Each structure stands twice: as structure tokens, then as C-alpha cells.
Short mmCIF file of C-alpha atoms in Angstrom, two decimals:
data_model
loop_
_atom_site.label_atom_id
_atom_site.label_comp_id
_atom_site.label_asym_id
_atom_site.label_seq_id
_atom_site.Cartn_x
_atom_site.Cartn_y
_atom_site.Cartn_z
CA UNK A 1 12.75 -10.84 6.42
CA UNK A 2 11.26 -11.21 2.60
CA UNK A 3 12.19 -12.43 -0.90
CA UNK A 4 9.99 -9.75 -2.37
CA UNK A 5 11.11 -6.83 -4.54
CA UNK A 6 9.81 -4.11 -2.34
CA UNK A 7 7.38 -2.07 -4.73
CA UNK A 8 6.41 1.37 -5.45
CA UNK A 9 3.65 2.68 -3.03
CA UNK A 10 1.95 4.72 -6.00
CA UNK A 11 -1.19 3.70 -7.28
CA UNK A 12 -1.13 0.78 -9.71
CA UNK A 13 2.86 1.07 -10.23
CA UNK A 14 4.56 -2.28 -10.12
CA UNK A 15 7.72 -0.88 -10.34
CA UNK A 16 10.84 -1.50 -8.07
CA UNK A 17 11.32 0.64 -5.10
CA UNK A 18 14.42 3.03 -5.11
CA UNK A 19 13.41 5.69 -2.29
CA UNK A 20 12.06 5.82 1.31
CA UNK A 21 9.18 8.60 1.58
CA UNK A 22 8.97 8.42 5.51
CA UNK A 23 5.91 10.55 7.02
CA UNK A 24 4.05 11.28 9.65
CA UNK A 25 0.10 12.73 10.18
CA UNK A 26 0.90 14.84 13.67
CA UNK A 27 -3.43 14.60 14.28
CA UNK A 28 -2.29 10.60 14.50
CA UNK A 29 1.16 9.73 15.13
CA UNK A 30 2.97 10.25 18.22
CA UNK A 31 5.94 13.11 17.20
CA UNK A 32 8.68 10.25 16.75
CA UNK A 33 6.42 8.36 14.53
CA UNK A 34 7.49 7.21 11.29
CA UNK A 35 4.91 5.92 8.87
CA UNK A 36 6.58 4.67 4.98
CA UNK A 37 5.90 4.96 1.55
CA UNK A 38 8.32 3.15 -1.09
CA UNK A 39 8.44 5.15 -4.33
CA UNK A 40 10.31 4.51 -7.91
CA UNK A 41 12.09 6.94 -9.56
CA UNK A 42 8.98 7.63 -11.58
CA UNK A 43 6.84 8.63 -8.76
CA UNK A 44 9.57 9.78 -6.10
CA UNK A 45 8.51 13.71 -6.70
CA UNK A 46 4.51 12.89 -7.12
CA UNK A 47 4.16 11.23 -3.88
CA UNK A 48 6.34 13.24 -2.09
CA UNK A 49 4.49 16.17 -3.25
CA UNK A 50 1.12 15.10 -2.04
CA UNK A 51 2.41 14.34 1.63
CA UNK A 52 4.70 17.25 1.54
CA UNK A 53 1.21 19.72 1.10
CA UNK A 54 -0.48 17.89 3.90
CA UNK A 55 2.66 18.52 6.11
CA UNK A 56 3.37 14.83 6.14
CA UNK A 57 6.65 14.00 4.73
CA UNK A 58 9.42 14.16 7.28
CA UNK A 59 12.35 12.87 5.18
CA UNK A 60 13.28 10.95 1.94
CA UNK A 61 15.95 8.64 1.37
CA UNK A 62 17.55 5.79 -0.70
CA UNK A 63 15.51 2.20 0.07
CA UNK A 64 19.01 0.95 0.41
CA UNK A 65 20.09 3.63 3.04
CA UNK A 66 16.69 3.25 5.07
CA UNK A 67 17.28 -0.34 5.35
CA UNK A 68 20.93 0.28 6.57
CA UNK A 69 19.70 2.53 9.33
CA UNK A 70 16.57 -0.12 10.62
CA UNK A 71 18.75 -2.70 9.98
CA UNK A 72 15.58 -5.50 9.58
CA UNK A 73 15.34 -4.67 5.66
CA UNK A 74 11.24 -3.47 6.09
CA UNK A 75 10.39 -0.38 4.85
CA UNK A 76 6.71 -0.29 4.09
CA UNK A 77 5.09 0.24 6.79
CA UNK A 78 2.03 2.73 4.91
#
């Protein structure tokens, strides 16, 4: 596990991540695969809309909840 603070996935943003946006591109990924983007409060809605209009967005949860669910503390693989 890294000691680095997770940061927002929005281009150019260096703010701390608060949200995990779980997504999947059905043309590339199996239905159970979840890629993730991290988002700060400011960019959560924008990133959610970007994924949503493409039909990719599957779930939005807090970073704390995601880390508790995954058990390994890693979130961004996107």
C-alpha cells in the first residue's frame, strides 16, 4: 500500500480524491470488470457525466467505502 494521498483523475487536478467512480466499457471488458477513476468533490459530477453518457458508469462510492470493500487500499486503475 502506498503512502501517497490518492488524487483526482480529472486532467490537471491535484486535489485529494474523495470519490471512486467504478466503470466498465462493455466493448472491452467482461461484465464483472470494474475500472476506476478517482474524483475530488469539484470533479465528481463532471467525471460521472462523462462516463454516464457513454453508458460506462456503474457505481459512485466514497473512497473510504471503496477501500473497505476492496480490502487492499488501492482504487485507481483507470
